[in-house]
Amino acid sequence: MSHAKHSATLLMSCPDRKGLVAAIANFLMTYNANIMHADQHQDVAEQLFLMRVEWSLDGFTLPMDDFAKAFAPIAAEHNMTWKVSLSSRKPRMAIFVSRYEHCLADLLHRWRIGELDCEIPLIISNHEDCRRLAEFNGIPFHVIPVSRDNKAEAEAQAWHLMDEAGIDLIVLARYMQVLSRDFVTRYPSRIINIHHSFLPAFDGAKPYHRAFARGVKLIGATSHYVTEVLDDGPIIEQEVTRISHRDDVEDLIQKGRDLEKVVLSRAVRWHLDDRILSYSNKTVIFD
Amino acid sequence: MSHAKHSATLLMSCPDRKGLVAAIANFLMTYNANIMHADQHQDVAEQLFLMRVEWSLDGFTLPMDDFAKAFAPIAAEHNMTWKVSLSSRKPRMAIFVSRYEHCLADLLHRWRIGELDCEIPLIISNHEDCRRLAEFNGIPFHVIPVSRDNKAEAEAQAWHLMDEAGIDLIVLARYMQVLSRDFVTRYPSRIINIHHSFLPAFDGAKPYHRAFARGVKLIGATSHYVTEVLDDGPIIEQEVTRISHRDDVEDLIQKGRDLEKVVLSRAVRWHLDDRILSYSNKTVIFD
Amino acid sequence: MSHAKHSATLLMSCPDRKGLVAAIANFLMTYNANIMHADQHQDVAEQLFLMRVEWSLDGFTLPMDDFAKAFAPIAAEHNMTWKVSLSSRKPRMAIFVSRYEHCLADLLHRWRIGELDCEIPLIISNHEDCRRLAEFNGIPFHVIPVSRDNKAEAEAQAWHLMDEAGIDLIVLARYMQVLSRDFVTRYPSRIINIHHSFLPAFDGAKPYHRAFARGVKLIGATSHYVTEVLDDGPIIEQEVTRISHRDDVEDLIQKGRDLEKVVLSRAVRWHLDDRILSYSNKTVIFD
Amino acid sequence: MSHAKHSATLLMSCPDRKGLVAAIANFLMTYNANIMHADQHQDVAEQLFLMRVEWSLDGFTLPMDDFAKAFAPIAAEHNMTWKVSLSSRKPRMAIFVSRYEHCLADLLHRWRIGELDCEIPLIISNHEDCRRLAEFNGIPFHVIPVSRDNKAEAEAQAWHLMDEAGIDLIVLARYMQVLSRDFVTRYPSRIINIHHSFLPAFDGAKPYHRAFARGVKLIGATSHYVTEVLDDGPIIEQEVTRISHRDDVEDLIQKGRDLEKVVLSRAVRWHLDDRILSYSNKTVIFD
């Protein structure tokens, strides 16, 4: 379900009113678009209309360089927030990791076999542990140690690397550091984190230990966009697995790894495929 | 996710081509429709376009009695197969049951608390067992015994009852009789069956016994439209649950009951809400 | 997996040490027991040994009236907490319900078809709504209205009814009242509640509304023993189901009903089958 | 839930009769065993008793070299089939792979981080594709091309390598060749395969394509011991995931990969942890 070849994808939202589907369909038809996927959602309570539409550029008569100008009147009329992506331009993704390599290994494997349609210009870590894995995959690996004292400096160093690399998306693959408010606001809806619990249960530290102590019968993992409030951003995906009294904390950690990998990779793929719109601290995942 | 009040729902399919979304959206906009839900699907291999659109009748300026006439030119131009339903007209559903009452009890409970938006003018059974349950729910219960010799006659009797009651949909809630070809062709895509296995595994008789003998680790249930070939019609919904070596056949039957209830009731609800289109022995379930 | 006919079931726990399995197996062998199921668990951190063993009474040479006396020396030696149940003596269960009837209807249906091996001498409610359903199942239905002012009195009335009926287990089938501390301590590990969230997330009031507001992608239900702290007792079972941005609060409530029914009924069945031991605010569920 | 350190694990089965638990518990108690896990199962229909027991060797007074001799009388008396494993002796596993690397990559990653407690002395493939991955993990990679004509010769070459390496377990990680009857009988209950369907549905070739054509709503994967009949051996583990009409065959293949990895790795882990007994073409998975 990734992008079709030579396609464009429009993600938009605006106040709900009559005629929005027709307005967009007619605009695209004017230029002979072949719509390949369209999905829309209305949030009745918030009076919001949201849409994703993907069309083939084969035979599309509007040069994409002129798209913004041509679409502007419709967007203005309906007060739209919108963004268009081209399948020919791969998003550029940075991965942050600490010592646990399972999420990183999973993302890199999926990337290598074509599940994740992006460039990965760099991996940033506060530890050396994952260097060999990164280099096996041919990706520059930068170690930026983080301590209580150098946090601002370390983040500045990361920004510098990311600015140079033109990063669109940041994935925290079990990166065990809390990012500063400055960092987070710099990349709105562009930092994806994996939290190893079924949020909002067990937000914060040591969720597997706390799940064990509480005696739950299922454990979970949650991928979400990072906001200024820890573990509180818009949830993208969640999954759970069954545990029993026979499982100790180590078993939870092992079973949890499988959840984390799946839940994080789905979020990353959906983001790369322009399937996610977030608003009101929630997400819409378009089919 | 059932029909909104005072709404109309169009289900259509036609050969895929450019401009179909715009054509339908524009038609509805002409009459000031407030589209509440729209979902479409393209089957690339079969070059087919399928769509479900639901709009409010509040403010819709085309009287629904005139809909067919007004829509005919567009339908003809695009070679559409289509059907429109009104939320004000509740579908009329017959339930066939034998001796196991769990699916019947589940359907009737859901109907009583408003999950299934339909009339149930009659229940038909080849046994007396479920009479008390039917009557508790205020539904006429007809016993039509079926033997090897009287099958045609028994079916004719059922048809007569159903014709009188104006039945739109037949639900086989663990009805342990194979319907004749005549019966099935009389109600195309309008008979829903529950089969107690994960089809196509264990089609035919005694699926739980055969699942036990094979040593599977999951058992399933499948709801599907009935066609002339036994257990082979378009699948609407499936679900599985985990079993272990500790479960004997009786345990499978017990666990299976929960699957059967859920899988059958989802299919019935989706059908009643006009969410299902079937083609090429498959189904599309619109959101 | 319910009790075998003419069987006895021992549930025990004690400080872990060597030789416990042998001690119990030898004791039972002395009287020619045919062990049908045995399952044990060691909690390493708490140094606790827990066991469930079920044996046939056919050929068992110790009269069950003398069991306690015969077992006492072993129990004393190992400092055991233990309880033995006979399949011939059905537990007596009271159900408390308010207005939502889905859990009650589900429990009664399972009871009617033999899934729940117990007597149900009474149903208590603070509303009239479920009377017809109770009476259809032939169970006395007692309405005890509860207000802010009469809580103690209402509970005393319920106790009186339950004492007369010799109640072993109380099931709160969406009973929308908080029980007093006195009430709860009177029935330790003998009151089962269903909470309509994935605890510890969304404990307290209106969990579906809060799940909707938080934008979670899965909703859950939890059955647990009731303790003095609201929604905090030992968890018996949990289950989740997937939701999407298309689901509004009403959809969550509908999907949640299916979870609540399954999760509550499993807990009740396991309790009736003497499969649950609770300690340290957790449960062990024996196979 | 892998083996404890310095532990021994006994897997046994025998005709069911009274006193078996006591016989084994008493034998172990004689030598001061500290039992850490015990799980048993009775197959009533087949009159079979099966047990797994794991005990610490700390303080165990019987040298394990003498175990067989000491245990022989009990084993003979009860007609037991049994096997004992020591946590100090890691099983030696060979992996066969063709071109798809996802299962191999997953197994190797789990092995690297300690989830799979074994040695991997060699990987055998009929293609060069996975060499780099194998070598990154420091495992000798042998390419043995297989054609219609050289099958016997190729298998002999594999045997030779495996004999030299002292292989205990063979894992077919999407190895796209059917093994000969000779090969299979040489490693009874010691070859684990992953089949990319929910067996017995879609056994044989191209299961994802056939699942797509049939229009199922869930796809599955199955790990099983290999027997002489293709895709018919004892099932070890199965899992499914939901698909919809929006998923084409490529989507099924992608979603299926995640199932295959999880289902294969669980089977391998359980085998390595001596948790599996197979009989009557079924498996018992001990907790």
XYZ file of N, CA, C and O in Angstrom, chain A residues 121-175:
220
model
N 19.714 9.126 5.535
C 21.053 9.700 5.416
C 21.885 9.556 6.680
O 23.101 9.684 6.616
N 21.245 9.310 7.830
C 22.055 9.226 9.044
C 21.304 8.574 10.198
O 20.085 8.611 10.279
N 22.129 7.987 11.066
C 21.647 7.446 12.330
C 22.423 8.148 13.426
O 23.647 8.305 13.327
N 21.694 8.586 14.450
C 22.335 9.293 15.557
C 22.131 8.490 16.828
O 21.027 7.994 17.087
N 23.180 8.339 17.609
C 23.066 7.584 18.851
C 23.897 8.242 19.940
O 24.857 8.951 19.659
N 23.494 7.999 21.175
C 24.322 8.448 22.299
C 25.289 7.342 22.750
O 25.962 7.483 23.757
N 25.325 6.243 21.998
C 26.223 5.140 22.326
C 26.809 4.538 21.053
O 26.243 4.673 19.979
N 27.890 3.807 21.232
C 28.558 3.201 20.085
C 27.905 1.899 19.625
O 28.152 1.419 18.520
N 27.057 1.303 20.471
C 26.643 -0.093 20.290
C 26.149 -0.466 18.895
O 26.406 -1.560 18.399
N 25.388 0.387 18.271
C 24.742 0.000 17.008
C 25.556 0.353 15.763
O 25.049 0.247 14.641
N 26.781 0.777 15.958
C 27.568 1.222 14.807
C 27.709 0.140 13.746
O 27.514 0.374 12.555
N 28.040 -1.067 14.177
C 28.300 -2.129 13.200
C 27.058 -2.398 12.346
O 27.138 -2.576 11.137
N 25.920 -2.421 13.005
C 24.666 -2.656 12.290
C 24.399 -1.538 11.285
O 23.992 -1.788 10.143
N 24.613 -0.307 11.701
C 24.398 0.829 10.798
C 25.319 0.718 9.592
O 24.879 0.884 8.441
N 26.561 0.404 9.858
C 27.537 0.379 8.761
C 27.311 -0.802 7.828
O 27.535 -0.692 6.630
N 26.831 -1.905 8.382
C 26.451 -3.045 7.525
C 25.409 -2.600 6.507
O 25.368 -3.076 5.375
N 24.561 -1.673 6.916
C 23.519 -1.171 6.030
C 23.960 0.067 5.249
O 23.147 0.671 4.540
N 25.235 0.426 5.416
C 25.764 1.526 4.615
C 25.262 2.896 5.018
O 25.186 3.806 4.190
N 24.931 3.066 6.271
C 24.383 4.346 6.720
C 25.327 5.003 7.717
O 25.741 4.373 8.693
N 25.681 6.271 7.471
C 26.559 6.987 8.392
C 25.984 6.986 9.809
O 24.792 7.252 10.008
N 26.859 6.698 10.770
C 26.446 6.542 12.163
C 27.186 7.581 12.995
O 28.416 7.586 13.026
N 26.410 8.439 13.640
C 27.022 9.527 14.412
C 26.755 9.332 15.893
O 25.603 9.247 16.306
N 27.810 9.303 16.664
C 27.628 9.208 18.109
C 27.701 10.595 18.732
O 28.684 11.315 18.548
N 26.619 10.962 19.394
C 26.598 12.228 20.135
C 26.252 11.889 21.579
O 25.083 11.697 21.916
N 27.254 11.790 22.433
C 26.968 11.451 23.838
C 26.111 12.535 24.475
O 26.248 13.716 24.151
N 25.198 12.100 25.334
C 24.328 13.057 26.019
C 24.508 12.874 27.523
O 24.438 11.750 28.030
N 24.738 13.978 28.207
C 24.818 13.915 29.669
C 23.879 14.981 30.218
O 23.281 15.758 29.463
N 23.762 15.025 31.523
C 22.890 16.027 32.123
C 23.322 17.434 31.703
O 22.506 18.324 31.510
N 24.621 17.605 31.520
C 25.154 18.953 31.316
C 25.187 19.403 29.857
O 25.127 20.584 29.576
N 25.299 18.453 28.946
C 25.533 18.880 27.558
C 24.312 18.732 26.665
O 24.428 18.707 25.443
N 23.143 18.594 27.241
C 21.955 18.287 26.446
C 21.725 19.292 25.309
O 21.536 18.916 24.161
N 21.746 20.583 25.643
C 21.487 21.616 24.631
C 22.517 21.513 23.515
O 22.181 21.589 22.322
N 23.737 21.347 23.909
C 24.820 21.251 22.949
C 24.673 20.014 22.061
O 24.865 20.065 20.848
N 24.316 18.903 22.695
C 24.145 17.664 21.944
C 23.011 17.805 20.930
O 23.124 17.369 19.783
N 21.932 18.432 21.354
C 20.814 18.617 20.419
C 21.214 19.537 19.268
O 20.829 19.308 18.117
N 21.975 20.551 19.580
C 22.413 21.474 18.520
C 23.259 20.737 17.490
O 23.136 20.952 16.278
N 24.083 19.835 17.993
C 24.920 19.037 17.103
C 24.047 18.156 16.194
O 24.292 18.030 14.994
N 23.002 17.585 16.771
C 22.077 16.756 15.987
C 21.351 17.597 14.941
O 21.222 17.206 13.782
N 20.904 18.787 15.336
C 20.229 19.670 14.381
C 21.117 19.984 13.193
O 20.662 20.001 12.052
N 22.354 20.283 13.536
C 23.290 20.645 12.486
C 23.401 19.506 11.465
O 23.292 19.715 10.254
N 23.574 18.292 11.976
C 23.664 17.128 11.081
C 22.379 16.962 10.276
O 22.411 16.683 9.076
N 21.266 17.149 10.921
C 19.993 16.939 10.233
C 19.707 18.033 9.217
O 19.152 17.771 8.154
N 20.065 19.247 9.560
C 19.869 20.334 8.597
C 20.697 20.070 7.346
O 20.215 20.221 6.224
N 21.930 19.683 7.572
C 22.794 19.383 6.421
C 22.224 18.270 5.555
O 22.342 18.285 4.344
N 21.606 17.288 6.225
C 21.105 16.125 5.495
C 19.684 16.333 4.966
O 19.144 15.480 4.265
N 19.079 17.462 5.303
C 17.719 17.740 4.815
C 16.703 16.731 5.309
O 15.928 16.163 4.534
N 16.679 16.517 6.610
C 15.820 15.490 7.210
C 14.353 15.931 7.274
O 14.043 17.042 7.698
N 13.469 15.035 6.843
C 12.027 15.304 6.899
C 11.360 14.674 8.112
O 10.341 15.153 8.598
N 11.899 13.518 8.514
C 11.236 12.728 9.546
C 12.280 12.169 10.499
O 13.320 11.676 10.067
N 11.967 12.234 11.791
C 12.865 11.684 12.811
C 12.164 10.520 13.493
O 11.025 10.662 13.948
N 12.828 9.389 13.554
C 12.260 8.216 14.220
C 13.099 7.891 15.445
O 14.311 7.685 15.340
N 12.433 7.874 16.597
C 13.113 7.512 17.839
C 12.914 6.020 18.068
O 11.858 5.586 18.517
N 13.949 5.254 17.721
C 13.850 3.796 17.778
C 14.392 3.297 19.116
O 15.466 2.730 19.172
N 13.609 3.518 20.167
C 14.057 3.276 21.544
C 15.258 4.158 21.877
O 16.274 3.669 22.350
N 15.084 5.459 21.606
C 16.115 6.429 21.992
C 15.791 6.863 23.409
O 14.743 7.433 23.659
